[in-house]
CSV table of C-alpha atoms in Angstrom, one decimal:
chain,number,residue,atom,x,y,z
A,75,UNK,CA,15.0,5.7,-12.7
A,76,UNK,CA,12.3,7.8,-11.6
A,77,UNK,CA,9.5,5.9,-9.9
A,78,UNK,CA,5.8,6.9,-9.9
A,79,UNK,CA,4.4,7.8,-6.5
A,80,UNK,CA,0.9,7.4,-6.3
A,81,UNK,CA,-1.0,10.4,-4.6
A,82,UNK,CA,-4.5,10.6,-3.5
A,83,UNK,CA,-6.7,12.2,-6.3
A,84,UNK,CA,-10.1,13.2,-5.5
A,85,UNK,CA,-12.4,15.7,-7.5
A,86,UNK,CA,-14.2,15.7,-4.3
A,87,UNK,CA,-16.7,18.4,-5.7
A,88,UNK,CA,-20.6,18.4,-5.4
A,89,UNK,CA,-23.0,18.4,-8.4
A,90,UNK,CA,-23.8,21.9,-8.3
A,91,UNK,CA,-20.2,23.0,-7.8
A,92,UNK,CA,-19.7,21.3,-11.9
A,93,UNK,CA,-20.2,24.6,-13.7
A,94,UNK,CA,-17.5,26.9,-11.6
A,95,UNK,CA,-15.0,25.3,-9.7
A,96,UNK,CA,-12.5,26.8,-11.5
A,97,UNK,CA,-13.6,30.4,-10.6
A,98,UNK,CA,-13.7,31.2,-13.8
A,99,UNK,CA,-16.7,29.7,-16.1
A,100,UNK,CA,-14.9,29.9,-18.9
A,101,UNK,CA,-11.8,27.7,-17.8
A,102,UNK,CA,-14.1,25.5,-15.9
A,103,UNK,CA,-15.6,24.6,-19.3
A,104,UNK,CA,-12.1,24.2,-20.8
A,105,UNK,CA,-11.6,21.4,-17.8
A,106,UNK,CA,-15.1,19.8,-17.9
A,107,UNK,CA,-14.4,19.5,-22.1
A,108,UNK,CA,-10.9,17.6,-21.3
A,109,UNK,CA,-12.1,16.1,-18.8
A,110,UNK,CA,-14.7,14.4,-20.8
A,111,UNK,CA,-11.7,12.6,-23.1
A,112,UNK,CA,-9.9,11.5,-20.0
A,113,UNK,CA,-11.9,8.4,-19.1
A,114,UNK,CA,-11.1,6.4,-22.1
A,115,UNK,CA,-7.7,8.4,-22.5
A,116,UNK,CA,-6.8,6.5,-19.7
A,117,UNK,CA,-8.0,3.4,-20.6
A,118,UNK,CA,-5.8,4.0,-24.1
A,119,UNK,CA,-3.1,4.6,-21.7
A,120,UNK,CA,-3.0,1.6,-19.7
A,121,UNK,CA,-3.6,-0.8,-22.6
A,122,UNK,CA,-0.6,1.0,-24.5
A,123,UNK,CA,2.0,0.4,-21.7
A,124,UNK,CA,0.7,-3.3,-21.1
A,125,UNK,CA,1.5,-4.4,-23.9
A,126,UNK,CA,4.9,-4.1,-23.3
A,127,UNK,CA,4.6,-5.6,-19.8
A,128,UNK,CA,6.3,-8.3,-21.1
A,129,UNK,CA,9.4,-7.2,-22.4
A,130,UNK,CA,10.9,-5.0,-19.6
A,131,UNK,CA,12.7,-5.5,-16.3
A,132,UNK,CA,11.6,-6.5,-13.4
A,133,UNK,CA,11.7,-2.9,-11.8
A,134,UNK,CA,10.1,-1.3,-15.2
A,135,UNK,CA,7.4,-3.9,-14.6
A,136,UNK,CA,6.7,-2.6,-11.6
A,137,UNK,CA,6.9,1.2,-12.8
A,138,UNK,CA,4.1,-0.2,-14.9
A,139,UNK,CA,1.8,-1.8,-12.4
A,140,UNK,CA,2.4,1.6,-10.4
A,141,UNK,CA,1.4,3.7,-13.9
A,142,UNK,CA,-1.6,1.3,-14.1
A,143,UNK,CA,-3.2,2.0,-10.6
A,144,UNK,CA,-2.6,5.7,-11.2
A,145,UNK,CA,-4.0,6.0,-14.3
A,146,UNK,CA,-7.2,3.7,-13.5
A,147,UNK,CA,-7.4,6.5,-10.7
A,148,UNK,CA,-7.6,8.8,-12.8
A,149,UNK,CA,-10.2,7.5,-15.3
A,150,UNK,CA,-12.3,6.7,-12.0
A,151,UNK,CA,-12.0,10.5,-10.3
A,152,UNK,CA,-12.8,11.5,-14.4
A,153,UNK,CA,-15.6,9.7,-14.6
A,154,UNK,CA,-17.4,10.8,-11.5
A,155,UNK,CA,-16.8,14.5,-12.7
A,156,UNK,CA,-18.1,13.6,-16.0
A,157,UNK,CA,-21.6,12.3,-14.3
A,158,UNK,CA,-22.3,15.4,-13.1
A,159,UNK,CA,-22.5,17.3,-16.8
A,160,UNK,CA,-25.2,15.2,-18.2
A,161,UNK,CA,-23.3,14.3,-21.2
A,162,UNK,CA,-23.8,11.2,-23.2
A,163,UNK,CA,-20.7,10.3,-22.1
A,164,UNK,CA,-20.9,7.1,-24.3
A,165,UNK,CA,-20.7,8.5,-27.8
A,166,UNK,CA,-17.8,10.7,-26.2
A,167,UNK,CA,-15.6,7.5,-25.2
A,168,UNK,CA,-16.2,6.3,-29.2
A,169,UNK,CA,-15.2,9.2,-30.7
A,170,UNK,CA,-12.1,9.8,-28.5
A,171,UNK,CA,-11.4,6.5,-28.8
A,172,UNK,CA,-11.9,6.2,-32.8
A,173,UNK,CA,-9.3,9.6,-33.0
A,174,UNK,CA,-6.4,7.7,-30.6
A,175,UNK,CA,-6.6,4.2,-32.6
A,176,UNK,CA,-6.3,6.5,-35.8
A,177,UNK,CA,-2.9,7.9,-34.6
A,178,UNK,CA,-1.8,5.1,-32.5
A,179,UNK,CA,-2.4,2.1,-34.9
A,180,UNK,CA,0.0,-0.3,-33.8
A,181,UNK,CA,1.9,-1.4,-30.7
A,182,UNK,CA,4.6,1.1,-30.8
A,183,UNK,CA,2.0,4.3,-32.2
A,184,UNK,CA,0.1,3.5,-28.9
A,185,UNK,CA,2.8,4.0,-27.1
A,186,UNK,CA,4.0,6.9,-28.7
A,187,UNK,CA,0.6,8.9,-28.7
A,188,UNK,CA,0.2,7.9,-24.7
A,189,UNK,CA,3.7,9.2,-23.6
A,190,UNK,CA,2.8,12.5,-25.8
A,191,UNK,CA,-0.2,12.9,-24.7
A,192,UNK,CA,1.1,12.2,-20.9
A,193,UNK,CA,3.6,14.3,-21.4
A,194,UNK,CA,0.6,17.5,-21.9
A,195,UNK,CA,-1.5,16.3,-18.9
């Protein structure tokens, strides 16, 4: 079994640096727009694979606890970025979370949707 290593992950960028990190404004758009799903992406994430916590292995539960610090990471390092693009944020999270509980509407469709959409980021 593969385990998840957790590595440092820091934006580490300054306000003004938000609208051309990339070097190119065009895919630094692209990354501020995805990055603006991420934070409650995430969230979806870790709820997904919890609730299976239960049912596993030992050593899958702690492949979980290990996917849970990394993703809550993420969110965090997401949502700093996010505070620099003076976006309502807010109504963001309730759409993108609306659109995942349409596709992942039970249990195993969470799941499902997470390790797809994992599987693209």
């Amino acid at each position: 079994m593969t385990t998840i290593t957790i590595k440092p992950f820091d934006f580490d960028m300054e306000p003004h640096q938000v609208n051309d990190y990339a070097r190119n404004r065009f895919l630094t758009r692209l990354l501020n727009s995805f990055s603006l799903l991420l934070p409650v992406g995430e969230r979806y994430f870790i709820e997904s694979i919890r609730a299976y916590k239960e049912d596993v292995s030992d050593e899958m539960r702690e492949q979980i606890n290990l996917f849970i610090r990394q993703e809550a990471q993420h969110g965090k390092e997401h949502r700093k970025l996010n505070g620099f693009l003076n976006i309502d944020q807010k109504a963001v999270d309730e759409e993108a979370l609306a659109l995942l509980k349409k596709y992942g509407k039970d249990k195993e469709h969470a799941l499902l949707v997470t390790v797809t959409l994992e599987r693209l980021t």
